[in-house]
Coordinates of C-alpha atoms in Angstrom, one line a residue:
M1 CA -2.5 19.3 4.1
E2 CA -6.2 19.4 3.6
V3 CA -7.0 17.0 6.3
K4 CA -10.0 15.6 4.6
R5 CA -8.9 15.0 1.2
F6 CA -8.8 11.4 2.2
L7 CA -10.1 9.2 5.0
I8 CA -8.4 6.6 7.2
E9 CA -10.3 3.4 8.2
S10 CA -10.8 2.7 11.6
A11 CA -11.4 -1.1 11.7
L12 CA -7.7 -2.0 12.4
L13 CA -7.0 0.8 15.0
T14 CA -10.2 -0.5 17.0
H15 CA -10.1 -4.2 16.8
G16 CA -6.6 -5.1 15.1
L17 CA -3.8 -3.7 17.5
V18 CA -4.2 -5.8 20.5
S19 CA -1.0 -5.1 22.3
I20 CA -0.9 -1.4 21.8
S21 CA -2.5 0.8 24.6
S22 CA -4.6 3.8 24.0
T23 CA -1.7 5.8 25.7
E24 CA 0.7 4.4 23.1
L25 CA -1.4 4.9 20.3
A26 CA -1.8 8.4 21.3
D27 CA 1.9 9.0 21.5
I28 CA 2.8 6.9 18.1
W29 CA -0.3 8.5 15.9
P30 CA 0.8 11.6 13.9
Q31 CA -1.4 14.5 15.1
E32 CA -1.9 16.0 11.8
Y33 CA -3.9 13.1 10.6
E34 CA -7.3 14.2 11.9
N35 CA -9.0 12.1 9.2
I36 CA -9.8 8.9 11.0
V37 CA -13.4 7.8 10.1
W38 CA -16.0 5.7 12.2
V39 CA -19.5 5.5 13.0
D40 CA -21.3 6.2 16.5
K41 CA -24.8 6.1 17.1
G42 CA -25.5 6.3 13.5
K43 CA -23.6 9.5 12.9
I44 CA -20.1 9.6 10.8
H45 CA -17.2 10.9 12.6
I46 CA -14.0 12.4 11.2
A47 CA -11.4 13.4 13.5
G48 CA -7.9 12.8 15.2
I49 CA -6.5 10.1 17.5
D50 CA -7.6 12.2 20.8
E51 CA -11.3 12.1 19.8
F52 CA -11.1 8.6 18.4
L53 CA -9.6 6.9 21.6
P54 CA -12.7 7.3 23.8
F55 CA -14.5 5.5 20.9
R56 CA -11.9 2.9 20.5
A57 CA -12.1 2.1 24.4
Q58 CA -15.6 0.7 23.6
A59 CA -14.2 -1.9 21.1
N60 CA -15.7 -5.0 22.7
R61 CA -19.2 -3.7 21.9
L62 CA -18.5 -2.2 18.5
C63 CA -19.3 -3.8 15.2
R64 CA -17.5 -3.6 11.9
I65 CA -19.2 -1.8 9.1
D66 CA -18.4 -2.4 5.5
S67 CA -19.7 -0.5 2.4
E68 CA -22.9 -2.9 2.0
H69 CA -24.0 -2.4 5.8
L70 CA -23.0 1.3 6.1
P71 CA -26.7 2.5 5.0
S72 CA -28.5 0.5 7.6
A73 CA -25.8 1.5 10.4
L74 CA -26.7 5.0 9.6
H75 CA -30.4 4.3 9.7
E76 CA -30.4 2.3 12.7
G77 CA -28.0 4.3 14.9
A78 CA -25.4 1.7 14.9
S79 CA -22.1 2.4 16.2
G80 CA -18.7 0.6 14.8
A81 CA -15.7 0.7 13.1
L82 CA -15.2 1.3 9.4
T83 CA -13.5 -1.5 7.1
A84 CA -11.8 -0.5 4.0
S85 CA -14.8 -0.7 1.9
G86 CA -16.9 1.3 4.6
T87 CA -14.4 3.9 4.4
M88 CA -14.7 4.2 0.6
A89 CA -18.5 4.3 0.9
V90 CA -18.2 7.3 3.3
C91 CA -15.5 8.9 1.0
K92 CA -18.3 8.7 -2.0
L93 CA -20.9 10.3 0.2
M94 CA -18.3 13.2 1.0
G95 CA -17.0 13.4 -2.5
L96 CA -13.6 12.4 -1.5
P97 CA -11.1 10.6 -3.9
L98 CA -9.1 8.4 -1.7
A99 CA -9.4 6.0 1.1
V100 CA -6.8 4.6 3.4
S101 CA -6.5 1.0 4.8
C102 CA -3.9 -1.5 5.7
G103 CA -4.8 -5.3 5.5
L104 CA -7.4 -5.8 2.6
G105 CA -10.0 -8.6 2.3
G106 CA -10.4 -10.8 -0.9
I107 CA -11.7 -14.2 -2.1
G108 CA -11.0 -16.7 0.8
D109 CA -12.4 -19.3 2.8
I110 CA -14.1 -17.2 5.4
Q111 CA -17.9 -17.5 6.1
A112 CA -18.8 -13.8 6.0
E113 CA -16.1 -13.0 3.3
R114 CA -16.3 -15.5 0.5
L115 CA -16.2 -12.4 -1.5
C116 CA -15.0 -9.6 1.0
P117 CA -17.1 -6.1 0.2
D118 CA -13.8 -4.7 -0.2
L119 CA -13.9 -6.0 -3.9
P120 CA -17.0 -4.9 -5.1
A121 CA -16.3 -1.7 -3.5
L122 CA -13.2 -1.4 -5.6
R123 CA -15.3 -2.1 -8.6
D124 CA -18.3 0.0 -7.9
L125 CA -17.1 3.0 -6.1
P126 CA -15.4 6.2 -7.4
V127 CA -12.7 6.1 -4.8
T128 CA -9.2 5.0 -5.0
L129 CA -8.0 2.5 -2.3
L130 CA -4.5 2.8 -0.8
G131 CA -3.8 -0.2 1.3
T132 CA -0.8 -2.5 2.3
C133 CA -1.8 -5.7 1.0
F134 CA -4.3 -8.7 1.0
K135 CA -4.4 -10.4 4.1
D136 CA -2.2 -13.6 4.2
M137 CA -5.2 -15.9 4.5
M138 CA -6.7 -14.7 1.1
D139 CA -6.7 -16.6 -2.2
L140 CA -4.2 -14.2 -3.9
P141 CA -4.5 -15.6 -7.4
A142 CA -8.2 -15.8 -7.3
T143 CA -8.6 -12.2 -6.0
M144 CA -6.3 -10.9 -8.5
S145 CA -8.2 -12.6 -11.2
W146 CA -11.5 -11.0 -9.9
L147 CA -10.2 -7.7 -9.8
R148 CA -8.9 -8.1 -13.5
K149 CA -12.3 -9.5 -14.6
H150 CA -14.0 -6.4 -13.2
G151 CA -11.5 -3.7 -14.4
V152 CA -9.7 -2.8 -11.2
R153 CA -6.1 -2.1 -11.5
V154 CA -3.6 -3.1 -9.0
L155 CA -0.6 -1.1 -8.6
G156 CA 2.4 -1.3 -6.2
I157 CA 4.4 1.0 -4.5
D158 CA 8.2 0.6 -5.7
T159 CA 7.2 -3.1 -6.8
D160 CA 5.0 -4.7 -9.2
L161 CA 4.7 -8.1 -7.0
C162 CA 2.5 -9.1 -4.0
T163 CA 4.6 -11.1 -1.7
G164 CA 2.4 -11.2 1.2
Y165 CA 1.0 -9.1 4.1
L166 CA 2.6 -9.8 7.6
F167 CA 4.1 -13.2 6.0
S168 CA 6.2 -13.7 2.8
N169 CA 4.1 -16.3 1.4
A170 CA 3.1 -15.1 -1.8
Q171 CA 4.7 -14.4 -5.5
V172 CA 1.7 -12.7 -7.4
L173 CA 2.3 -10.3 -10.2
L174 CA 0.3 -7.0 -10.0
D175 CA -0.6 -5.0 -12.8
G176 CA 2.3 -2.6 -12.5
R177 CA 3.7 0.0 -10.2
L178 CA 2.8 3.4 -9.7
E179 CA 4.9 5.4 -11.7
T180 CA 4.2 8.8 -10.5
Y181 CA 2.6 10.2 -7.3
D182 CA -0.2 11.6 -9.1
L183 CA -3.9 10.1 -8.7
P184 CA -5.9 9.8 -12.1
A185 CA -8.2 12.5 -12.5
Q186 CA -11.1 10.2 -12.7
A187 CA -11.0 8.2 -9.0
G188 CA -12.1 4.7 -8.7
R189 CA -11.1 0.9 -10.1
L190 CA -7.9 1.6 -8.5
L191 CA -6.0 -0.2 -5.8
L192 CA -2.6 0.9 -4.6
L193 CA -0.6 -1.4 -2.4
N194 CA 2.3 -0.2 -0.4
P195 CA 3.9 -3.3 1.2
I196 CA 5.4 -3.9 4.5
P197 CA 9.3 -4.5 4.1
K198 CA 10.2 -8.0 3.8
E199 CA 12.6 -8.1 6.5
E200 CA 10.0 -6.6 8.8
R201 CA 7.5 -9.6 8.3
I202 CA 6.7 -12.6 10.6
A203 CA 8.7 -15.7 10.3
P204 CA 8.0 -18.8 10.5
L205 CA 5.0 -19.5 8.3
S206 CA 3.5 -22.1 10.9
L207 CA 2.4 -19.1 12.8
L208 CA 0.0 -18.0 9.8
E209 CA -1.8 -21.5 10.3
T210 CA -2.2 -20.9 14.2
G211 CA -3.7 -17.5 13.4
I212 CA -6.1 -19.0 10.6
A213 CA -7.3 -21.5 13.2
A214 CA -8.0 -18.7 15.7
G215 CA -10.1 -17.1 13.2
K216 CA -12.2 -20.0 12.2
Q217 CA -12.7 -20.7 15.9
A218 CA -14.0 -17.2 16.1
E219 CA -16.3 -17.3 13.3
A220 CA -17.7 -20.7 14.2
A221 CA -18.7 -19.2 17.7
G222 CA -20.4 -16.1 15.8
G223 CA -17.6 -13.7 16.4
Y224 CA -15.3 -11.8 13.9
Y225 CA -12.6 -13.7 12.0
H226 CA -10.0 -11.0 11.3
P227 CA -9.8 -9.6 15.0
A228 CA -9.3 -13.0 16.3
A229 CA -6.9 -14.0 13.7
S230 CA -4.8 -10.7 14.4
A231 CA -5.1 -11.3 18.4
A232 CA -3.4 -14.7 17.7
F233 CA -0.7 -13.1 15.5
D234 CA -0.2 -10.5 18.4
R235 CA 0.0 -13.1 21.0
L236 CA 2.5 -15.5 18.9
T237 CA 4.9 -12.5 18.1
K238 CA 4.7 -10.7 21.5
G239 CA 2.9 -7.6 20.0
A240 CA 5.1 -7.3 16.9
S241 CA 2.6 -7.8 14.3
S242 CA 0.5 -5.1 16.0
R243 CA 3.4 -2.6 15.8
M244 CA 4.2 -3.6 12.2
Q245 CA 0.5 -2.8 11.2
L246 CA 0.6 0.4 13.1
R247 CA 3.7 1.3 11.2
S248 CA 2.1 0.2 7.8
I249 CA -1.1 2.2 8.0
I250 CA 0.8 5.5 9.2
A251 CA 3.1 4.9 6.4
N252 CA 0.1 4.5 4.1
A253 CA -1.4 8.0 5.5
K254 CA 1.9 9.7 4.9
L255 CA 1.9 8.3 1.2
A256 CA -1.7 9.5 0.7
Q257 CA -0.8 13.1 2.0
K258 CA 1.9 13.0 -0.6
L259 CA -0.4 11.8 -3.4
M260 CA -3.1 14.6 -2.2
C261 CA -0.4 17.4 -2.2
N262 CA 0.4 16.3 -5.9

């Protein structure tokens, strides 16, 4: 595999896997995926898990960098983990066709993300995004409507339905399913969703409301919504939600490798 044919976001690995220690992450992460991307002191870094872990150890002081803030982060010497859109923006800079993520933003009741930068990035950047699903607190019908209005196709892997991310709480029709493991020659305006199997997801749905409340409390205090919600899910599931997401982003990386090999 050409390890830099696609890039893997670092926001989940940095801020989202609360119960997973660096030792466990090093043991689980496939060593061949040396294409995790982050920004340290204004410099883009692309490397494997061993080089990434010292950066992850500083998670409490690291920001989250999306596509809209990447230019200023590079100019001002910031250090932060890259979200899905931030990873897409680096792919554009490097001429790479595919970015890998896990849970995605959309349209929702989040102060900093009434319209998550993931959506304009899908519209504007010549990069395909492979993720798991929109996060469960997103307004899925409104998100899909926005993407269709702006010419972005959303295809499922082995399904044409979006039924949720960590929870089974939705039933939204996608634009179809991926019929072959070949990316279009012209990358961009394409989102591929590789869902977590329903039998692995969290129940009951009441836990979703608890996580949303934790995210709201964090943003009211000036913090980040999604890491706080993820921490709540992690606590409520005794770490199962973190391991579920780690398995999912690794599965997405494996699928990306297959797509690139074709």
